[in-house]
Short mmCIF file of C-alpha atoms in Angstrom, two decimals:
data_model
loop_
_atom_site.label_atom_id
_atom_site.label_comp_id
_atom_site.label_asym_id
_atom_site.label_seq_id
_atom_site.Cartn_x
_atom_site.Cartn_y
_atom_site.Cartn_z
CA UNK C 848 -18.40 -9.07 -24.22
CA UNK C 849 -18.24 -6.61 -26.61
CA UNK C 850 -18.79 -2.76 -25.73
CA UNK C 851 -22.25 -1.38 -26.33
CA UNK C 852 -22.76 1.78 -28.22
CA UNK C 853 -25.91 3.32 -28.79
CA UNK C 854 -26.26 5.82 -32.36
CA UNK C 855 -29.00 8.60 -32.08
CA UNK C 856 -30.11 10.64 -35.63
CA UNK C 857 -32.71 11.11 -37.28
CA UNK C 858 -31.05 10.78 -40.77
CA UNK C 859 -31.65 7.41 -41.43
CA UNK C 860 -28.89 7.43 -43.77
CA UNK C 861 -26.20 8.50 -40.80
CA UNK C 862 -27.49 6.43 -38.50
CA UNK C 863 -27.49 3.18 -40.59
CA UNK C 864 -23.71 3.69 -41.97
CA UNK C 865 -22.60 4.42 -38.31
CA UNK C 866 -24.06 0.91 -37.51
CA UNK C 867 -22.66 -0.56 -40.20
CA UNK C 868 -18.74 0.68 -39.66
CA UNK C 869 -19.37 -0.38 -36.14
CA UNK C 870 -21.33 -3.39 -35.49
CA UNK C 871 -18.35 -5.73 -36.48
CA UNK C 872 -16.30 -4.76 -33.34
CA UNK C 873 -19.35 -3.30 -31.24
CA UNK C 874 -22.71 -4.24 -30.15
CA UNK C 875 -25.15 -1.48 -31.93
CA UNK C 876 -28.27 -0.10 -30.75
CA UNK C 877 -30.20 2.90 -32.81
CA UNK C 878 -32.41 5.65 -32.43
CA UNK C 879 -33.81 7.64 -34.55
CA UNK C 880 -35.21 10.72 -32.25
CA UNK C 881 -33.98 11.67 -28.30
CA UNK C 882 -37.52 10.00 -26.96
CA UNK C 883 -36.71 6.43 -28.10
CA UNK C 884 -33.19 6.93 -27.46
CA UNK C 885 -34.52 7.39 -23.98
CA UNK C 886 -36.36 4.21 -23.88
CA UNK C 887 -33.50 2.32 -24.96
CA UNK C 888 -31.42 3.67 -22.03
CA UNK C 889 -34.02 2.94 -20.05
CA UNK C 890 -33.98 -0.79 -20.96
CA UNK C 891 -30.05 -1.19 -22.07
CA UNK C 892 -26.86 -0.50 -20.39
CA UNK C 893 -24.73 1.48 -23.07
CA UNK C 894 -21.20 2.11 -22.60
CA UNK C 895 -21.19 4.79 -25.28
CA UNK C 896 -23.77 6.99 -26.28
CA UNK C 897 -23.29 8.46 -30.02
CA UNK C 898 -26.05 11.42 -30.66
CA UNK C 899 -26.52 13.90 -33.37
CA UNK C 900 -26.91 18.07 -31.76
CA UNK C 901 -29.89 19.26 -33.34
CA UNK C 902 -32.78 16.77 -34.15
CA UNK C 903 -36.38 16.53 -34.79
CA UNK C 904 -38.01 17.05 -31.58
CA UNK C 905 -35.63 17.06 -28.39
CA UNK C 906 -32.10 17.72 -29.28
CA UNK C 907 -29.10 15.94 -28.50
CA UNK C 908 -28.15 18.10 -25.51
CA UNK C 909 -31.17 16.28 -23.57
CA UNK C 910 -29.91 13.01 -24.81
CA UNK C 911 -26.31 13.94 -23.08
CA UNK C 912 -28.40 15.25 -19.96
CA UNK C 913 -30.27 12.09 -19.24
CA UNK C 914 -27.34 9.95 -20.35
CA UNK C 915 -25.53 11.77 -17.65
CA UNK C 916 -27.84 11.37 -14.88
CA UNK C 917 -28.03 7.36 -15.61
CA UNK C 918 -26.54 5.07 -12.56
CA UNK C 919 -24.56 3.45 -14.76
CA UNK C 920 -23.38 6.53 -17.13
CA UNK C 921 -22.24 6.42 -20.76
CA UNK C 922 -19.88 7.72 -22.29
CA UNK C 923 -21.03 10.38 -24.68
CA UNK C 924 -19.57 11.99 -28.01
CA UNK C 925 -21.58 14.66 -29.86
CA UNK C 926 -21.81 14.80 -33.25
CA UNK C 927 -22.60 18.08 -34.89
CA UNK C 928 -22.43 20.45 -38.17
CA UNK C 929 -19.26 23.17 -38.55
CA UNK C 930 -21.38 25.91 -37.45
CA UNK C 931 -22.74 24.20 -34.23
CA UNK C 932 -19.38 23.74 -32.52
CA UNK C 933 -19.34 26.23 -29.68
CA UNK C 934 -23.08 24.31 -28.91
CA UNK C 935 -20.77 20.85 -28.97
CA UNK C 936 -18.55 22.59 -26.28
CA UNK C 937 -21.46 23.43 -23.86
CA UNK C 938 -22.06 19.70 -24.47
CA UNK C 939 -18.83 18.44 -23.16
CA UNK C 940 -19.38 20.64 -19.99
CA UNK C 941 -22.03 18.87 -19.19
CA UNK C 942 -20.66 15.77 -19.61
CA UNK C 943 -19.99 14.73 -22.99
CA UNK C 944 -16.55 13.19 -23.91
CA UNK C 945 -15.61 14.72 -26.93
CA UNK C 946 -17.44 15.96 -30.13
CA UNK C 947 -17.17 15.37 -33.87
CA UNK C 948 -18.27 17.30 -36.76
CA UNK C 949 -20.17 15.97 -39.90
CA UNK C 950 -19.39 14.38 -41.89
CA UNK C 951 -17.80 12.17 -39.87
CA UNK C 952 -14.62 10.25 -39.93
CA UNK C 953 -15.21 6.79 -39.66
CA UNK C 954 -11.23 6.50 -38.42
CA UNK C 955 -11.69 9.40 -36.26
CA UNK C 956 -14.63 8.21 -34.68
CA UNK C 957 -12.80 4.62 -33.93
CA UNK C 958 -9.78 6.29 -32.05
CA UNK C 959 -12.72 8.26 -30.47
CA UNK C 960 -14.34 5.61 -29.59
CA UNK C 961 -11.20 3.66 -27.96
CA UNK C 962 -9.97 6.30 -26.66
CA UNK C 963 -13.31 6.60 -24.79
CA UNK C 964 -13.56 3.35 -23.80
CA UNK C 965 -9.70 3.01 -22.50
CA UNK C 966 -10.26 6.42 -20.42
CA UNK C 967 -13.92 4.66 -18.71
CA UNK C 968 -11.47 1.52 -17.98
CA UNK C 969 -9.05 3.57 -16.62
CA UNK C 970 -11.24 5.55 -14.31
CA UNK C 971 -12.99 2.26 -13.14
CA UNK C 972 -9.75 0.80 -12.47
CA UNK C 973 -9.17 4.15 -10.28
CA UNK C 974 -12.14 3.39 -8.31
CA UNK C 975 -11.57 0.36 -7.64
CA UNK C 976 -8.29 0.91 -6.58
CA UNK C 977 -9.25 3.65 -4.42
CA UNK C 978 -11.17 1.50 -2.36
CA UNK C 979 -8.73 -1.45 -2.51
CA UNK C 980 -6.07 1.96 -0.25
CA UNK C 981 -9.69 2.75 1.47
CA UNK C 982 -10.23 -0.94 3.03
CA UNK C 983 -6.25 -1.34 2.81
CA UNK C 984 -5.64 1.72 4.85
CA UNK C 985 -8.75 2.11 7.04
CA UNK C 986 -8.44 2.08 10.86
CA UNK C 987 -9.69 -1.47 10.28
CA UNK C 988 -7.16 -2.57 8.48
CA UNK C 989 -4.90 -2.09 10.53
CA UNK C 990 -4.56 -4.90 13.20
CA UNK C 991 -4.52 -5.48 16.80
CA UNK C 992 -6.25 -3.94 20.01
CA UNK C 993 -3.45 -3.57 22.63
CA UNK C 994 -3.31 -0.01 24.52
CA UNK C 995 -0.44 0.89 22.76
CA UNK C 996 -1.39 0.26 19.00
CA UNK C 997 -4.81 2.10 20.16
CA UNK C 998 -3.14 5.26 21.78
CA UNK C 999 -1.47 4.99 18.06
CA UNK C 1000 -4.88 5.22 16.06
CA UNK C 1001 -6.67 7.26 18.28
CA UNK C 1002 -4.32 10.17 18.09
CA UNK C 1003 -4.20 9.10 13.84
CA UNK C 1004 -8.16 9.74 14.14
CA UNK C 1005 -7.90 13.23 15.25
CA UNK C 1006 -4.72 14.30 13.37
CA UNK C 1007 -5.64 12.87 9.75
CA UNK C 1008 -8.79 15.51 8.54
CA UNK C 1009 -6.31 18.16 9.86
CA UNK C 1010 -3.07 20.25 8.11
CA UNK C 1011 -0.90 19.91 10.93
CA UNK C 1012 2.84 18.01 9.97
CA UNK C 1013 3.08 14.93 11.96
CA UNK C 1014 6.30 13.38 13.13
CA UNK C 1015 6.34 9.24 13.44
CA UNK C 1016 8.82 7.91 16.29
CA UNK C 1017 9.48 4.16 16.25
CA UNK C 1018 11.88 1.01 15.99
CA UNK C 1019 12.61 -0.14 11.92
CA UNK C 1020 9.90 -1.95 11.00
CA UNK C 1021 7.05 -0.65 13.40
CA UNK C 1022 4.92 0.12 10.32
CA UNK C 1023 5.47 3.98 10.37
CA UNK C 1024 4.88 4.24 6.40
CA UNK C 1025 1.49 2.21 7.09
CA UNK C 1026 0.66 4.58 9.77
CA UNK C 1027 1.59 7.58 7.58
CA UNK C 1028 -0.99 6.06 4.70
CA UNK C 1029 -3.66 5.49 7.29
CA UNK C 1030 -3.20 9.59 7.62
CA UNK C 1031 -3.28 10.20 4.00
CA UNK C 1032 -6.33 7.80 3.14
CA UNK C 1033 -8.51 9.08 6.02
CA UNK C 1034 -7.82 12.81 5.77
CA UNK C 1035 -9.20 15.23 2.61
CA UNK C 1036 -6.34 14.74 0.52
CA UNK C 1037 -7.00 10.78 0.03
CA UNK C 1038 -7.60 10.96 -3.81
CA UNK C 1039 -4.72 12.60 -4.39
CA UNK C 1040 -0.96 11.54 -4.10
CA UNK C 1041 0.53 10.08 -1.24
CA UNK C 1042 4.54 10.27 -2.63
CA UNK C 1043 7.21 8.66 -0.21
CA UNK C 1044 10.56 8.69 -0.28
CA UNK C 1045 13.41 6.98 1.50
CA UNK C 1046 15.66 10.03 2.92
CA UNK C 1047 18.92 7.50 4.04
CA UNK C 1048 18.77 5.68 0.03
CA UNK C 1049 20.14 8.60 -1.73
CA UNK C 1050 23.16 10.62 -1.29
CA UNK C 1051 23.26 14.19 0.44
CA UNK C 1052 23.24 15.52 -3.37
CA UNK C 1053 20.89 13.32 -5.23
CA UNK C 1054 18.39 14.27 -2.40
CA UNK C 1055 17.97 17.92 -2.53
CA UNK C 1056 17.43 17.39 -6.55
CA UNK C 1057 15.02 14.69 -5.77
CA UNK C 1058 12.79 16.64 -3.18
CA UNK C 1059 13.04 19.93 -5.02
CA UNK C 1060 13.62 19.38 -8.80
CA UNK C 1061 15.64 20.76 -10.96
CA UNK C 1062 16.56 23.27 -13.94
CA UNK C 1063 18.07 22.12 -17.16
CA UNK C 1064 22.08 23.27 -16.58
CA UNK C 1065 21.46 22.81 -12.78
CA UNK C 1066 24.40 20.54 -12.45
CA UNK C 1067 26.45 18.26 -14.76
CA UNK C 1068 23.93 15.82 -16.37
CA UNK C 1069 21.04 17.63 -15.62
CA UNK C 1070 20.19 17.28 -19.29
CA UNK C 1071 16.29 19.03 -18.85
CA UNK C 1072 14.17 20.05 -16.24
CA UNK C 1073 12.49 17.62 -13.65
CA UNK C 1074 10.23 18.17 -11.03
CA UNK C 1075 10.88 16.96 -7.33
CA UNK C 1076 8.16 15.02 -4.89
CA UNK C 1077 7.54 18.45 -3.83
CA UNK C 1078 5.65 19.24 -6.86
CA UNK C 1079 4.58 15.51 -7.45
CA UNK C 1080 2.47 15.40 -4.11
CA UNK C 1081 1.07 18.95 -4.76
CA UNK C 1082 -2.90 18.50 -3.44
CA UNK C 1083 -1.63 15.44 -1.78
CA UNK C 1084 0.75 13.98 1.47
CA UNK C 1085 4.70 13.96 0.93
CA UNK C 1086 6.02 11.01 3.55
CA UNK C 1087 9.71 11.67 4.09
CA UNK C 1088 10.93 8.88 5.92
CA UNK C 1089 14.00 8.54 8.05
CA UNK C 1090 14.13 12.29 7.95
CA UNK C 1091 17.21 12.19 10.59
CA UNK C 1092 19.25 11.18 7.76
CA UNK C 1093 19.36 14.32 6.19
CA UNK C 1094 22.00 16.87 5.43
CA UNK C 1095 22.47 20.45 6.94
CA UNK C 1096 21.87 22.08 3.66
CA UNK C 1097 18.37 19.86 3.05
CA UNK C 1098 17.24 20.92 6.65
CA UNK C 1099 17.46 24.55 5.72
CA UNK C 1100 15.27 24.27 2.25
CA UNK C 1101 12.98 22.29 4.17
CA UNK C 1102 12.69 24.49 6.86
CA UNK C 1103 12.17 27.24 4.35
CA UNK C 1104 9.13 25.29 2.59
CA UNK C 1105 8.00 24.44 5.98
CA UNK C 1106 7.79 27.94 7.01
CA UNK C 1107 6.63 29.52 3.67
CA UNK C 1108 4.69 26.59 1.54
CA UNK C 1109 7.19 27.33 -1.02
CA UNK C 1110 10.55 26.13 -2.65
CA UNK C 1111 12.70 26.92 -5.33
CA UNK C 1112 14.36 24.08 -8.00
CA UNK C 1113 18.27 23.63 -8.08
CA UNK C 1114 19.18 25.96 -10.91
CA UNK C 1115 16.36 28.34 -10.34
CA UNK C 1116 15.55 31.78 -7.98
CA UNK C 1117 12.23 31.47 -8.64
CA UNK C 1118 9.65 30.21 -5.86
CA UNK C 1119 7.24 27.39 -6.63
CA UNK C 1120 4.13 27.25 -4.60
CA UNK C 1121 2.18 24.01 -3.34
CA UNK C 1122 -0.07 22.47 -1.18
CA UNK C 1123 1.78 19.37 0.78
CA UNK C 1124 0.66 17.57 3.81
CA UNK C 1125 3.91 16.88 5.26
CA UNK C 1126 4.74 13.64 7.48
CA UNK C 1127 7.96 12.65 8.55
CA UNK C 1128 9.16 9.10 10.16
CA UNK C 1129 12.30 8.43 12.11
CA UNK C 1130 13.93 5.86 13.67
CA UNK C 1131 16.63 8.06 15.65
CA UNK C 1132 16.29 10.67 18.93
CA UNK C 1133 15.86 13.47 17.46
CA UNK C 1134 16.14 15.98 20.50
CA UNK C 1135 19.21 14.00 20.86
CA UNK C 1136 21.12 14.83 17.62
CA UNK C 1137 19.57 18.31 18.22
CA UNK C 1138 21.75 18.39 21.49
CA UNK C 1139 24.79 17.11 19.23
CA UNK C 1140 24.36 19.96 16.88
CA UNK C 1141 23.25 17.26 14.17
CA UNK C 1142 19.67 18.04 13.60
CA UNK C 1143 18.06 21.63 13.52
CA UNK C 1144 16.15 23.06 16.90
CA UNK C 1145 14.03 24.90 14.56
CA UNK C 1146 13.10 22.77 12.23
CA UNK C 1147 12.52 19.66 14.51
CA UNK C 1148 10.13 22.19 16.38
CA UNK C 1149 8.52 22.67 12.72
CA UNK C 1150 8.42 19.31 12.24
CA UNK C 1151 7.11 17.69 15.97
CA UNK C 1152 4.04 19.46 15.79
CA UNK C 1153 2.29 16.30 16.44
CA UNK C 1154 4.29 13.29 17.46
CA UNK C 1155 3.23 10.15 17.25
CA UNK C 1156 5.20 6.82 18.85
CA UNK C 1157 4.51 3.71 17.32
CA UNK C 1158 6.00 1.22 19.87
CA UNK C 1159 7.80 -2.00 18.90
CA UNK C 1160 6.25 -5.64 18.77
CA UNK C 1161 7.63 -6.53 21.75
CA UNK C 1162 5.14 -4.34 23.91
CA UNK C 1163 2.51 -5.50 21.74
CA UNK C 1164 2.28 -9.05 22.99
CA UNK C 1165 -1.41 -8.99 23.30
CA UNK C 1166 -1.59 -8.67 19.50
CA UNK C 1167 1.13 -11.09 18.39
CA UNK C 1168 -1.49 -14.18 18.12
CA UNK C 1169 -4.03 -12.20 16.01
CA UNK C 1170 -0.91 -10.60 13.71
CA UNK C 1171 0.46 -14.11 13.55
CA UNK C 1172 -3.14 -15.40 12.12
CA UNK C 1173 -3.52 -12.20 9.89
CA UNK C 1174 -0.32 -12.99 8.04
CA UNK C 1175 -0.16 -16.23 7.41
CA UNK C 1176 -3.70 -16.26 6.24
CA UNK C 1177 -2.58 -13.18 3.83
CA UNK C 1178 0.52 -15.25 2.23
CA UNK C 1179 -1.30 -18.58 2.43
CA UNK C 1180 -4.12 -16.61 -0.25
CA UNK C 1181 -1.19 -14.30 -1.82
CA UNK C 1182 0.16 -17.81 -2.81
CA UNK C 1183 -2.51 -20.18 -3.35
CA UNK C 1184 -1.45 -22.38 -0.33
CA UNK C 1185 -3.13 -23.25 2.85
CA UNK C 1186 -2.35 -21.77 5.98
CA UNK C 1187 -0.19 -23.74 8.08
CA UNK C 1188 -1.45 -23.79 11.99
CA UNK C 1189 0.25 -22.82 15.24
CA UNK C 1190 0.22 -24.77 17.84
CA UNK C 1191 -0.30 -23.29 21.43
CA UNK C 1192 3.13 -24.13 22.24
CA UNK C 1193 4.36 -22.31 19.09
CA UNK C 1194 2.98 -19.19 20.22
CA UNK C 1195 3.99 -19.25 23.36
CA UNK C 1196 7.61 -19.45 21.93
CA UNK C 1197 7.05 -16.97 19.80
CA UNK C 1198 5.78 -14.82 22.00
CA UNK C 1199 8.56 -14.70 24.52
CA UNK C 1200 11.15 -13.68 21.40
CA UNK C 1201 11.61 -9.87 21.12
CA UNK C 1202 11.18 -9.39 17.18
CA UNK C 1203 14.17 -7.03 16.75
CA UNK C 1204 12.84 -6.22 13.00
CA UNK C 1205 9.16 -5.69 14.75
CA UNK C 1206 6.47 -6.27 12.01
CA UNK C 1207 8.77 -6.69 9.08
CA UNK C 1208 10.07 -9.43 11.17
CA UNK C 1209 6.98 -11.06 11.99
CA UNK C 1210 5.52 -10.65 7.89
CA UNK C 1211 8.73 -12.67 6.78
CA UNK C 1212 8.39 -15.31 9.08
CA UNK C 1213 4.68 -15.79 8.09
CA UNK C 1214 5.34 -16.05 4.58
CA UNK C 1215 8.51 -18.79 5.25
CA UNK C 1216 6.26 -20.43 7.33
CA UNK C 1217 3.32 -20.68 4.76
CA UNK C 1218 5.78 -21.45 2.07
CA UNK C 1219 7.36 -24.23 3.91
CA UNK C 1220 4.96 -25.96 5.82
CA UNK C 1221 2.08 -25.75 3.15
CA UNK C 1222 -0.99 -26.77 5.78
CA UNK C 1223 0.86 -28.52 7.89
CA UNK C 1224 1.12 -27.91 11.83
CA UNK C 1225 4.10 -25.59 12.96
CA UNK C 1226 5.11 -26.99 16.79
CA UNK C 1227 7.71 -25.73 18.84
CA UNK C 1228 9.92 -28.13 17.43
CA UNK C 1229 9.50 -26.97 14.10
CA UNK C 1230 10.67 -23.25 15.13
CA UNK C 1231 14.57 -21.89 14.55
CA UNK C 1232 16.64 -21.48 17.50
CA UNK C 1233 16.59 -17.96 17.32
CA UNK C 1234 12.87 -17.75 18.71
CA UNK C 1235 13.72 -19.42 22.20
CA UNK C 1236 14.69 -17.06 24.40
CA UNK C 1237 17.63 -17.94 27.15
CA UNK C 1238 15.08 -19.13 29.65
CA UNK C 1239 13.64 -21.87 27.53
CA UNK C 1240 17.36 -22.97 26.64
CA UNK C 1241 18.70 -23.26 30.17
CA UNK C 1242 20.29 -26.91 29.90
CA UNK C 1243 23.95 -25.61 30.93
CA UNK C 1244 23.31 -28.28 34.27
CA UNK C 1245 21.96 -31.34 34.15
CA UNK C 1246 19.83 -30.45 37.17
CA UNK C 1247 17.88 -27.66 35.03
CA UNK C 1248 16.83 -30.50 33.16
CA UNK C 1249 13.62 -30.83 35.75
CA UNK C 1250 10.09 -32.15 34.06
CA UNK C 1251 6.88 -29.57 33.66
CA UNK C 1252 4.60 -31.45 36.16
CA UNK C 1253 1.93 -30.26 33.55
CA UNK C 1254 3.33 -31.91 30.02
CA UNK C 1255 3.71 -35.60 29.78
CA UNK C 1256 6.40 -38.22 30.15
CA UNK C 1257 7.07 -37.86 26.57
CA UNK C 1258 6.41 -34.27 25.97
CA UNK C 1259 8.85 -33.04 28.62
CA UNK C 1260 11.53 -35.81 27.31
CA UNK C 1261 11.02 -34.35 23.83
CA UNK C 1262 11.10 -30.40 24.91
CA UNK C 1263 14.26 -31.17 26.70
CA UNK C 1264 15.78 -33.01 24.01
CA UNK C 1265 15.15 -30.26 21.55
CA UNK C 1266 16.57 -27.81 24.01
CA UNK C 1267 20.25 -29.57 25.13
CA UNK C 1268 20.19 -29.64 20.81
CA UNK C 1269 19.93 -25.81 20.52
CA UNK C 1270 21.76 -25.50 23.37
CA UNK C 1271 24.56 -27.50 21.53
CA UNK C 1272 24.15 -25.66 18.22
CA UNK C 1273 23.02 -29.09 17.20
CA UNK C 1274 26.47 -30.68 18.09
CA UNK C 1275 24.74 -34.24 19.61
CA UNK C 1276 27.81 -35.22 21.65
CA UNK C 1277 27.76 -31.58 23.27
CA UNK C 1278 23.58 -32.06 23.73
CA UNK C 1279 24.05 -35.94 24.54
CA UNK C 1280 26.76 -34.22 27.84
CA UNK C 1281 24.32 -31.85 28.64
CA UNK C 1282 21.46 -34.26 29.36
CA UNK C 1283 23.75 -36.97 30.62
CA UNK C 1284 23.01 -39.42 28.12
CA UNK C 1285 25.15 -41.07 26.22
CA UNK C 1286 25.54 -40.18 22.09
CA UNK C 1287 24.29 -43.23 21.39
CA UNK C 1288 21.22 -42.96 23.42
CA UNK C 1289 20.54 -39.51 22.04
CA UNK C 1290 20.81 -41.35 18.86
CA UNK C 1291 18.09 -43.58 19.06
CA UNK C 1292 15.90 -40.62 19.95
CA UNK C 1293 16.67 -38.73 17.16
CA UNK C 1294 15.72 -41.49 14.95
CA UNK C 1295 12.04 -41.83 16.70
CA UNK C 1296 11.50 -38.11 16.57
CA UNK C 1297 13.57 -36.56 13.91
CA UNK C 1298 11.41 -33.27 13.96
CA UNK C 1299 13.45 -32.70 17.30
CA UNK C 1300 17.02 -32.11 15.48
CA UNK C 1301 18.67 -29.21 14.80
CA UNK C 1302 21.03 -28.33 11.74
CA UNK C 1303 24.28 -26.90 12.60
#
C-alpha cells in the first residue's frame, strides 16, 4: 500500500499543488485549517503529516503537538516562511522531522519525504528487532531447568541491572556468549551495543589495534584513524571472549581501562573516556596460568569480580530431552521441514554420550538430523557409532551377548546385531565372530533389517 500523507494550509492554492505533485506515488489527504486536520487524524492513520506554521485559527505547532501524541505517530515536516525558521526549529523539538521553507521544492520535499519514510522503516525495524534479542535473550529463552543451568540464571538475574565485570568459566561450547547476551539484554544497557570479539582469532598485534583503535601513522598500513570495540560498545556491553588468550602487553592496557574507564589509541597519548560493561568468557584455569606466570594476579582479580560457571552438557542430563526437542523443532521451521522424532531408545543413547562440544554439539546434530531424516523416526539404529558409549558396545565375548529380559525376541536380536557391527567398525566377518554366527547368517539379517548396518 502506498504511504499516506496528510497536507495542512489554508492556501488553497499550496495545498492543492502539494496534492497534485504527490498523489501519483502517495495516498493524499487535505486540510485546510489545524481543526479538520484534527478530525482527519482522528479518523485516518497518516504516515506523514505535511502542515503549514502559521494558519488561520490554530497554528501548525498544535497540529505537530497532537500528531505527536497519536498511538500510531506521524511523521511530521513543517513548512514555513524565511522569517519563521527559528519557530520551525522549536517545531522539530517537539517532534517534527524536518522543516521546509516556502516556496517549496517539490524535489526537496520528495527526498524529504523518503528520507522520512526510510528513517520510520528503519526505526520500526529497530523495534522489532529489539524484541526479536528481548524474547531471544530473555531468561525464557534460554532452556532447561536442571540445578546447574538454574544456579547459572539465578546468579545472571542479580548480576545483569548491575556494573560489576563478570567472568564466564566453562567447556567450548557451553553457551557462554548466550549467557553474556542474556546479561546485556536484561540489564540497562540493552538498547545499546552488545560488541563481541573473539580474543584467540587475531594475532597478539592485530588485537591491541582492534580493542583500542588506532591513529593514522600508528603502524605501517594504518592508512587513517579507526576506532576499537572499546569505543564501539561505548553506552553498551564489550564481551571479550577467550580472554586467556591474550598477550602480556593487552593485559596491561586492559588492566589500565579496567582500573581507570579509560584508554588511549595506538599512535596516540591522549586518553579516551567510555562507559563499557565489561564481560569476559574463558575456557582455561585461570588461577592456574596465574600460578605459571601466564595470566596477570591483578587483573584476573579485576576481572573475577563475579564468576559465573556454566557447566558442560554432560551434567545437564535432566535437560538433554527438552534441548533435543527445542532444536530440532528450531531447524525443522529454520528449514521448512518437519521435525523428525526420537524414539525413547534414541534418547536414552544419547543421553549416556558425553557431548565433548556441549551445546554446539548437540545444535549440529539436530540440524543433521532434521535435514536427513525429514519427519521420519530417528531409532537407535539410526544413530552414529560415536553416541554409544563402551557399555552399550560390550560384544568383545560372546557371553556378553545376554538378552534384556524386558525387549523382545527380535528387539534384543536386532540391538545386538547392531552392536557386534559397531563393535566391528562395520567389518561383518569381525561382527559375524563376535556373535558366533556365521557371515552368511549375519548376511541374511542384514538383508531383513538393513537399518541395522554400519558403514565402514
Amino acid at each position: 500500500m502506498p504511504a499516506t500523507i496528510l497536507i495542512v494550509d489554508d492556501e488553497k492554492n499550496t495545498r492543492e499543488g502539494l496534492s497534485l505533485a504527490l498523489e501519483d506515488e502517495y495516498e493524499v489527504y487535505m486540510a485546510s485549517g489545524a481543526e479538520e486536520a484534527f478530525n482527519l487524524m482522528e479518523a485516518e492513520i497518516f504516515d506523514v503529516v505535511l502542515t503549514d506554521l502559521r494558519m488561520a485559527g490554530q497554528s501548525g505547532l498544535k497540529v505537530i503537538d497532537r500528531a505527536i501524541a497519536l498511538p500510531n505517530r506521524p511523521i511530521c515536516i513543517m513548512m514555513t516562511a524565511y522569517g519563521n525558521v527559528e519557530t520551525a526549529v522549536e517545531a522539530m523539538r517537539r517532534g517534527a522531522f524536518d522543516f521546509l521553507t516556502k516556496p517549496v521544492s517539490l524535489e526537496k520535499l520528495e527526498i524529504l519525504i523518503k528520507r522520512a519514510l526510510q528513517s520510520r522503516q528503519i526505526e520500526a525495524e529497530n523495534v522489532v528487532l529489539h524484541e526479536r534479542l528481548d524474547k531471544k535473550y530473555s531468561f525464557d529463552g534460554i532452556v532447561g531447568n536442571s540445578s546447574g543451568l538454574t544456579d547459572v540464571l539465578d546468579k545472571v538475574k542479580l548480576v545483569a541491572p548491575s556494573r560489576a565485570t563478570v567472568l564466564l568459566e566453562g567447556e567450548t561450547g557451553t553457551g557462554k556468549e548466550l549467557i553474556a547476551q542474556a546479561i546485556h539484554q536484561n540489564s540497562n544497557r540493552a538498547r545499546q551495543a552488545f560488541v563481541p570479539i573473539h580474543c584467540a582469532a587475531l594475532a597478539a598485534n592485530l588485537l591491541e589495534s582492534e580493542l583500542f583503535g588506532h591513529e593514522k601513522g600508528a603502524y605501517t598500513g594504518a592508512t587513517e584513524r579507526r576506532i576499537g570495540r572499546f569505543e564501539a560498545a561505548d553506552g553498551g556491553t564489550l564481551f571479550l571472549d577467550e580472554i586467556g588468550e591474550i598477550d602480556a602487553s593487552t593485559q596491561v592496557k586492559l588492566l589500565r581501562f579496567l582500573e581507570t574507564r579509560s584508554f588511549e589509541r595506538l599512535g596516540s597519548s591522549k586518553s579516551v573516556q567510555v562507559d563499557v560493561r565489561l564481560v569476559c568468557a574463558t575456557n582455561r584455569n585461570l588461577a592456574e596460568m596465574v600460578k605459571r606466570g601466564e595470566f596477570r594476579e591483578d587483573l584476573l582479580y579485576r576481572l573475577n569480580v563475579v564468576t559465573i560457571h556454566l557447566p558442560p552438557l554432560r551434567e545437564r542430563q535432566e535437560d538433554l530431552p527438552v534441548l533435543l526437542n527445542h532444536y530440532i523443532d528450531y531447524f525443522a521451521e529454520e528449514n521448512d521441514l518437519p521435525p523428525p522424532q526420537l524414539s525413547s531408545d534414541a534418547i536414552e543413547v544419547l543421553r549416556g554420550y558425553r557431548w565433548p562440544g556441549n551445546i554446539r554439539e548437540l545444535r549440529n546434530f539436530c540440524e543433521n538430523t532434521v535435514v536427513l531424516k525429514r519427519g521420519n523416526e530417528v531409532t537407535e539404529y539410526d544413530l552414529d557409532p560415536k553416541y554409544f558409549s563402551p557399555v552399550e558396545l560390550n560384544v568383545a565375548e560372546p557371553q556378553a551377548l545376554s538378552s534384556s529380559p524386558t525387549l523382545s525376541r527380535e528387539e534384543n536380536e536386532k540391538r545386538l546385531l547392531r552392536n557386534a557391527l559397531i563393535k566391528a567398525s562395520g567389518n561383518r566377518t569381525h561382527a559375524a565372530e563376535l556373535m558366533g554366527i556365521s557371515r552368511r547368517t549375519l548376511h541374511r539379517k542384514l538383508i531383513q533389517w538393513p537399518e541395522l548396518d554400519v558403514q565402514k
